[in-house]
mmCIF file of C-alpha atoms in Angstrom:
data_model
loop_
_atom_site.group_PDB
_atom_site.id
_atom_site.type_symbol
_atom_site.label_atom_id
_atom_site.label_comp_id
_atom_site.label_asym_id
_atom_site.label_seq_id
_atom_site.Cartn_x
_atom_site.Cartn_y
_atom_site.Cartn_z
ATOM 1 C CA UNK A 1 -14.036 -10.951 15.348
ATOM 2 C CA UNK A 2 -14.097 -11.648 11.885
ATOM 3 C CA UNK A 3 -15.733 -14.369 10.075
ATOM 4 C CA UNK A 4 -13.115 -15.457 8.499
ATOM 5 C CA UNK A 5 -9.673 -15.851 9.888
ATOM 6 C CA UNK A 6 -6.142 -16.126 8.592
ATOM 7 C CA UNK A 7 -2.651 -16.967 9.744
ATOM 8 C CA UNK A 8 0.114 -15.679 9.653
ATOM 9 C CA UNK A 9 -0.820 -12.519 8.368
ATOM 10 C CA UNK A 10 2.878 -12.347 6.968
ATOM 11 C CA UNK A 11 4.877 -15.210 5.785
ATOM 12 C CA UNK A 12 8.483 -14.791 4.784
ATOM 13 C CA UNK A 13 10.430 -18.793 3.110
ATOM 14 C CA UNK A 14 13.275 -20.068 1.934
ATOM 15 C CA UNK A 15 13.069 -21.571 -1.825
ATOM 16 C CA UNK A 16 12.264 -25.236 -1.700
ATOM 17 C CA UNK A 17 10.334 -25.011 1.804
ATOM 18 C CA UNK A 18 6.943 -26.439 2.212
ATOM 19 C CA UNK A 19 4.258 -23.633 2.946
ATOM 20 C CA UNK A 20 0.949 -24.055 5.467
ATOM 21 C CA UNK A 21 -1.629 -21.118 5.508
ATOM 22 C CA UNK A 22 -4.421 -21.530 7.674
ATOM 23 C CA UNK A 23 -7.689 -20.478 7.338
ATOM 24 C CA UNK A 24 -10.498 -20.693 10.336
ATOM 25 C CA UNK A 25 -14.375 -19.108 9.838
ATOM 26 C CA UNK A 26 -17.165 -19.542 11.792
ATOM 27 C CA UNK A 27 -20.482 -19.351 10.342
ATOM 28 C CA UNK A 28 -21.768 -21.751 7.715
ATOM 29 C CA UNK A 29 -20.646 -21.803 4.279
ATOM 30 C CA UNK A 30 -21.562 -23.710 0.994
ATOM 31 C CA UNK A 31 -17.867 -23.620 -0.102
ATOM 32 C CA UNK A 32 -14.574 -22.257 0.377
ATOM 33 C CA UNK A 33 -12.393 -20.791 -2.067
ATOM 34 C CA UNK A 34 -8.100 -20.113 -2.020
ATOM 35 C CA UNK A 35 -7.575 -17.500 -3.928
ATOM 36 C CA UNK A 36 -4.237 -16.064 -5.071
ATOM 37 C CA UNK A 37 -3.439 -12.067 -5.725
ATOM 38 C CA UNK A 38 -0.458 -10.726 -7.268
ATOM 39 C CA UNK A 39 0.749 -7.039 -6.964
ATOM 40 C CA UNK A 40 -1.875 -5.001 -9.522
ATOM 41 C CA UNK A 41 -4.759 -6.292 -7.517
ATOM 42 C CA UNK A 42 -6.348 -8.988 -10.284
ATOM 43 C CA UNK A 43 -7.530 -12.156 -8.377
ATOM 44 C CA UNK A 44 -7.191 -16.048 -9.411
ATOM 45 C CA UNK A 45 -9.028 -19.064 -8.085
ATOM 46 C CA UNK A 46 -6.744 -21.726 -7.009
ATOM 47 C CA UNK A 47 -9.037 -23.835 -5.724
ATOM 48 C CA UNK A 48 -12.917 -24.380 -4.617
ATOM 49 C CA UNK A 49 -13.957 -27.036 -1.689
ATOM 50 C CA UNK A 50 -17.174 -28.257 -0.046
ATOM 51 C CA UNK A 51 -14.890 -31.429 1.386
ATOM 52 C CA UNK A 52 -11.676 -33.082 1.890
ATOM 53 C CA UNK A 53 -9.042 -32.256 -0.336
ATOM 54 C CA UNK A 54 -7.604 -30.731 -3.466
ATOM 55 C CA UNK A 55 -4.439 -31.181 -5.393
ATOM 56 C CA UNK A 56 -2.909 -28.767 -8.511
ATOM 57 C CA UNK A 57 0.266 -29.154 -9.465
ATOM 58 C CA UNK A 58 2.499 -28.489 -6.093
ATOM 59 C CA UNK A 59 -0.551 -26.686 -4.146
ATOM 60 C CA UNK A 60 -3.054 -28.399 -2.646
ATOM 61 C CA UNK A 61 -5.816 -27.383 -0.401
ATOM 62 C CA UNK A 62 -7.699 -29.332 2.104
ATOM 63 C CA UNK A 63 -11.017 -28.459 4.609
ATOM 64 C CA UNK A 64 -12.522 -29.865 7.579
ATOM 65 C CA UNK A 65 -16.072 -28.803 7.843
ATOM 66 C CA UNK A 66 -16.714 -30.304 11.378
ATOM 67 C CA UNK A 67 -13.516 -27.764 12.399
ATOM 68 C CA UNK A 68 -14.698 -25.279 10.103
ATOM 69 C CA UNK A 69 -10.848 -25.205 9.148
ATOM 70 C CA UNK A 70 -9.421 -25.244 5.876
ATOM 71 C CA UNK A 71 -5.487 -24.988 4.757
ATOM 72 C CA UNK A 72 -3.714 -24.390 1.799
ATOM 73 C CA UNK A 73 -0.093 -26.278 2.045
ATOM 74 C CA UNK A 74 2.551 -25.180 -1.428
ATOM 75 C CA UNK A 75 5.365 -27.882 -1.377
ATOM 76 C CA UNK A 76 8.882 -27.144 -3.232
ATOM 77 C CA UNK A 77 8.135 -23.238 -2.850
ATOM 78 C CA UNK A 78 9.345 -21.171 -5.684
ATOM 79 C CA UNK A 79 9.864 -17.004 -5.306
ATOM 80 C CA UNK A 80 7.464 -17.365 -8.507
ATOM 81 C CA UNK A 81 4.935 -17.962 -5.469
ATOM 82 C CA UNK A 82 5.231 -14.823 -3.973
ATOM 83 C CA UNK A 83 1.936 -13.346 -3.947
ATOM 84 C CA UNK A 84 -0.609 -12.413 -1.408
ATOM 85 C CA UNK A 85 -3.179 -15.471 -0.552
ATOM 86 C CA UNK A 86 -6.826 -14.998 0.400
ATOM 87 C CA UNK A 87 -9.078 -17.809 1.972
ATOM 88 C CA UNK A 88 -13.253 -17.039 1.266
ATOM 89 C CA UNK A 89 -16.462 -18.706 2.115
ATOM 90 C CA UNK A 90 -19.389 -18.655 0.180
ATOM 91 C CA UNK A 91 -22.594 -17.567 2.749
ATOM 92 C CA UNK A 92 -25.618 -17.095 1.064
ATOM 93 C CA UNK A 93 -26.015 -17.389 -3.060
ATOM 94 C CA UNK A 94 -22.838 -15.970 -4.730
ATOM 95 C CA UNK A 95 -21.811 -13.904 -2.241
ATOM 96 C CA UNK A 96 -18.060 -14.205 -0.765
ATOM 97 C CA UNK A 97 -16.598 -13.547 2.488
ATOM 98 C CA UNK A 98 -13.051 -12.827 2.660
ATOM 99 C CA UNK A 99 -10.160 -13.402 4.859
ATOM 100 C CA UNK A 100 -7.403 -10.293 5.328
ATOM 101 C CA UNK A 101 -4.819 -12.437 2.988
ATOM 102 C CA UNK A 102 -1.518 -13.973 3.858
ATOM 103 C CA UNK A 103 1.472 -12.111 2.369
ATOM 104 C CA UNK A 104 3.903 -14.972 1.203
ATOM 105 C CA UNK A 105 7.217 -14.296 0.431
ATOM 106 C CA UNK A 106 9.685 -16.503 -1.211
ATOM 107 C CA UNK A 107 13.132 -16.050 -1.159
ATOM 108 C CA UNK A 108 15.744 -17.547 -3.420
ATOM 109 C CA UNK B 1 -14.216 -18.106 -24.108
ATOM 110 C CA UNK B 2 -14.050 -14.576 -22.571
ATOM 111 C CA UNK B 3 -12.843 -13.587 -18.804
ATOM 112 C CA UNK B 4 -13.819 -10.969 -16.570
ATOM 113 C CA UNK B 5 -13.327 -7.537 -17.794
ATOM 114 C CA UNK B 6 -13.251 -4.297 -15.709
ATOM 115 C CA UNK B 7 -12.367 -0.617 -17.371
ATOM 116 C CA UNK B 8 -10.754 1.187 -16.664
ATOM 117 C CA UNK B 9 -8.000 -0.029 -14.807
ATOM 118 C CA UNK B 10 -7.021 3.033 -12.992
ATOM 119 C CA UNK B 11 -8.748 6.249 -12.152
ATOM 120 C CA UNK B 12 -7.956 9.579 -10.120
ATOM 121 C CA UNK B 13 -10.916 11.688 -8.955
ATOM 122 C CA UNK B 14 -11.769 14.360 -6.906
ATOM 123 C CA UNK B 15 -13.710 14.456 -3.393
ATOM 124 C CA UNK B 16 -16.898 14.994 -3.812
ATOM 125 C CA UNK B 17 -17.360 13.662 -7.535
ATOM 126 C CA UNK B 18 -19.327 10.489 -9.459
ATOM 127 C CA UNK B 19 -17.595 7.948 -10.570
ATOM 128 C CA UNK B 20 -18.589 4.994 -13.341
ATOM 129 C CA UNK B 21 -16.891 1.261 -12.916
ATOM 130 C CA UNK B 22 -17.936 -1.058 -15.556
ATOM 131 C CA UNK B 23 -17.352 -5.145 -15.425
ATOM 132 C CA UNK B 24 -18.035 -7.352 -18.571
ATOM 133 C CA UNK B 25 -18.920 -10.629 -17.210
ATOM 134 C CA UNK B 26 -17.539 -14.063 -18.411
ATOM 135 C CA UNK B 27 -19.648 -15.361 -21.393
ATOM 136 C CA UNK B 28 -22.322 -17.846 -19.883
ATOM 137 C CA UNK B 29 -22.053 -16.195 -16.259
ATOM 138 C CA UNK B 30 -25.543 -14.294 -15.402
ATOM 139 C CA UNK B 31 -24.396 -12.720 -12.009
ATOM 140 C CA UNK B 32 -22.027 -10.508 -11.012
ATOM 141 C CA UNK B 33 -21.115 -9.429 -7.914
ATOM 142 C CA UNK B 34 -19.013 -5.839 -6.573
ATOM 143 C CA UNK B 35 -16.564 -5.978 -3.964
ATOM 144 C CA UNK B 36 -13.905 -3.061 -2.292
ATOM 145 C CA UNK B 37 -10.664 -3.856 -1.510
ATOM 146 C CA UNK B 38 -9.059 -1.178 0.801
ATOM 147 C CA UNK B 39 -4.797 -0.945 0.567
ATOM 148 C CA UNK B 40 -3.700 -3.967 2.566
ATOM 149 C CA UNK B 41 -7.451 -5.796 3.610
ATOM 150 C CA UNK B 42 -9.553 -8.054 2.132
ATOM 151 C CA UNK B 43 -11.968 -7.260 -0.109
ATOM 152 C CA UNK B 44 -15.708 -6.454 0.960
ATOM 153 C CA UNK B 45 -18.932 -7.629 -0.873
ATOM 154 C CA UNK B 46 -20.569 -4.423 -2.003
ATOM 155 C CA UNK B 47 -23.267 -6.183 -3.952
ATOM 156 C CA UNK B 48 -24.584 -8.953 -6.415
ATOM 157 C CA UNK B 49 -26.549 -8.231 -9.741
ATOM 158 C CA UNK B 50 -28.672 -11.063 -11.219
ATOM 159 C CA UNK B 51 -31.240 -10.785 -13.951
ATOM 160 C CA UNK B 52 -30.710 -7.200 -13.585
ATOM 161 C CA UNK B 53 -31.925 -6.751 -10.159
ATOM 162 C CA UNK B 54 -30.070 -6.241 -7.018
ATOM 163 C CA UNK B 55 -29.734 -9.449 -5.292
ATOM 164 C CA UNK B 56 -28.123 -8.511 -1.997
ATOM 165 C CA UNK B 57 -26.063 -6.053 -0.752
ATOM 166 C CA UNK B 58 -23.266 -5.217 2.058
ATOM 167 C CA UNK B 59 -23.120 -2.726 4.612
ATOM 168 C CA UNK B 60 -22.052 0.440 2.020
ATOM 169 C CA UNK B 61 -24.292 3.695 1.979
ATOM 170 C CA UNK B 62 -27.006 4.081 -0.792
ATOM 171 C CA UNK B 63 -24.382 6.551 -2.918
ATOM 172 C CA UNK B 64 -22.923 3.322 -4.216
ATOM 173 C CA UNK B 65 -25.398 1.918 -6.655
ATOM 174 C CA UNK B 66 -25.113 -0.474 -9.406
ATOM 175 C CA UNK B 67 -27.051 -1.727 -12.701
ATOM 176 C CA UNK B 68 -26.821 -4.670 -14.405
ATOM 177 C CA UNK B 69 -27.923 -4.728 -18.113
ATOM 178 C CA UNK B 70 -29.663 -7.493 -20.343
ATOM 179 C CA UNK B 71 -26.010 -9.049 -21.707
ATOM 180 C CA UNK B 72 -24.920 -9.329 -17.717
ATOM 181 C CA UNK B 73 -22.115 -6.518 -17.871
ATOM 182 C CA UNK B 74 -22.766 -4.300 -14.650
ATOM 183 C CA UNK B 75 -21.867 -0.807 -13.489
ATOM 184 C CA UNK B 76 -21.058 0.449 -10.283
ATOM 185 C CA UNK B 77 -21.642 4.144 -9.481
ATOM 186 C CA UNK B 78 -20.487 5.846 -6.891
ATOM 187 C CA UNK B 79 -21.502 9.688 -6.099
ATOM 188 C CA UNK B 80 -20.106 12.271 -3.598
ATOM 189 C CA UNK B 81 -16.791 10.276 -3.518
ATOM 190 C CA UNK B 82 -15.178 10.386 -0.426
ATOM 191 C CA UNK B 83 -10.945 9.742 0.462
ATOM 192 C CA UNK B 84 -12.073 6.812 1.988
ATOM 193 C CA UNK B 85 -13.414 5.257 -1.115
ATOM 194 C CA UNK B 86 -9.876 5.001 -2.418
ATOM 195 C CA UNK B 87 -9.797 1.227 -3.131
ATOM 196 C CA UNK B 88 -9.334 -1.188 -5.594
ATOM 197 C CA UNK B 89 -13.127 -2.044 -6.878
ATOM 198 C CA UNK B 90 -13.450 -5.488 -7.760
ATOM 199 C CA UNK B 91 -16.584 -7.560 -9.999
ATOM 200 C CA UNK B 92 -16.422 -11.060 -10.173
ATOM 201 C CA UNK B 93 -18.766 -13.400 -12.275
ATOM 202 C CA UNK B 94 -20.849 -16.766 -11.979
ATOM 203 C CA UNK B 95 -23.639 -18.759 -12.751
ATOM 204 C CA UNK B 96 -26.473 -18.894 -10.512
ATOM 205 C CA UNK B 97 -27.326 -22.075 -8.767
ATOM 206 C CA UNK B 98 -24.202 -23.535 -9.616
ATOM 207 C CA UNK B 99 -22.424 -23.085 -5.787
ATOM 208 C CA UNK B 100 -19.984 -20.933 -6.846
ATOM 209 C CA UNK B 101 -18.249 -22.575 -9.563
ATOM 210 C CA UNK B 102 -16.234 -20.904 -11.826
ATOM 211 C CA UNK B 103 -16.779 -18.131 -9.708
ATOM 212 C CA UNK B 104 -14.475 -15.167 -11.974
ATOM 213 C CA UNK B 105 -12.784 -11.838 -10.763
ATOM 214 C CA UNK B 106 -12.024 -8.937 -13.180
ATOM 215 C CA UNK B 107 -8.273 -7.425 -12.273
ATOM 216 C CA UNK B 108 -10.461 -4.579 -10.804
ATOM 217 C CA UNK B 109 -10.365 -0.864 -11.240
ATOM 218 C CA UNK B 110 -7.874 1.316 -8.901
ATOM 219 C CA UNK B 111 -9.140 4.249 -7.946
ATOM 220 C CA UNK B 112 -8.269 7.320 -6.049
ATOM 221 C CA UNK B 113 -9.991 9.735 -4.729
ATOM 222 C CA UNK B 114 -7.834 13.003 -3.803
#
């Protein structure tokens, strides 16, 4: 089992629809990062929690360290948003654990 | 205020070969950290470079190596390349002691290994 768990795997909306990825991991972590990669492979931080909640524009991200559960809801979806999704912890010192990624895909 | 930078960007190779990465880290950042990303997974920590010594590693054989050098730009070196190491290799910068913030990714280095 992996440490850190993702669903879905594969995610297909409808422009305008409001988006919930979950991520689940079960050892203990410092913080947990969204991250968001495009096609090309480069990597962009969306957002880093240690608690609650998180809000950018129409993303935001929330965590529940007790439930070692975090999600990352997108509201008003745009095919702009498209992208594959990654949820990691942070373990020990700088060192990240990642999720397998969510594949979104917006339609228009 | 400079980002990550990884060179090249793409890179064919043959089995059985060495192969340089390099990763400029983001001005201020003093660790830097490796990871693989195989087609369609999430990427896994190779290791982490701070104040030039290696500061952890993941489960990868001793033919991947690394260096960091005084300005915090890192190399990762891999010898007898194998068809499995096909990935995209990517470095990502911080600050020590700072939990992670600002935590920076390069847009990594694709290579292939045929």
């Amino acid at each position: 089992k992996n440490e850190v768990e993702q669903s879905p795997q594969n995610l297909t909306a409808q422009e305008g629809e409001f988006i919930t990825i979950n991520c689940s991991y079960s050892v203990g972590i410092s913080a947990l990062h969204w991250l968001q990669q495009h096609p090309g492979g480069g990597i962009v931080s969306l957002f880093m929690l240690s608690s609650g909640k998180k809000k950018h524009g129409r993303l935001i991200a929330t965590i529940n360290i007790q439930e070692k559960h975090s999600s990352l809801h997108i509201t008003a979806s745009h095919p702009r948003d498209s992208a594959v999704y990654i949820c990691a912890v942070f373990t020990s010192g700088s060192r990240l654990t990642f999720g397998e990624g969510t594949q979104l895909t917006v339609n228009p | 205020e400079t980002g990550v930078t990884q060179s090249p960007t793409h890179l064919i190779k043959t089995r059985g070969q060495q192969v340089t990465l390099r990763c400029s880290s983001q001005s201020g950042h003093n660790t830097v950290s490796w990871y693989q990303q195989a087609l369609g997974q999430g990427p896994q920590f190779i290791f982490q470079y701070y104040r030039e010594e290696e500061n952890g590693r993941g489960n990868f054989p001793p033919r991947f190596s690394g260096l960091q050098f005084p300005n915090y730009s890192s190399e990762l070196n891999v010898n007898a390349l194998e068809l499995d190491d096909s990935a995209l290799y990517l470095c990502a910068s911080s600050l020590a002691g700072t939990g992670g913030s600002g935590y920076t990714f390069g847009s990594g280095t694709r290579l292939t290994v045929v």
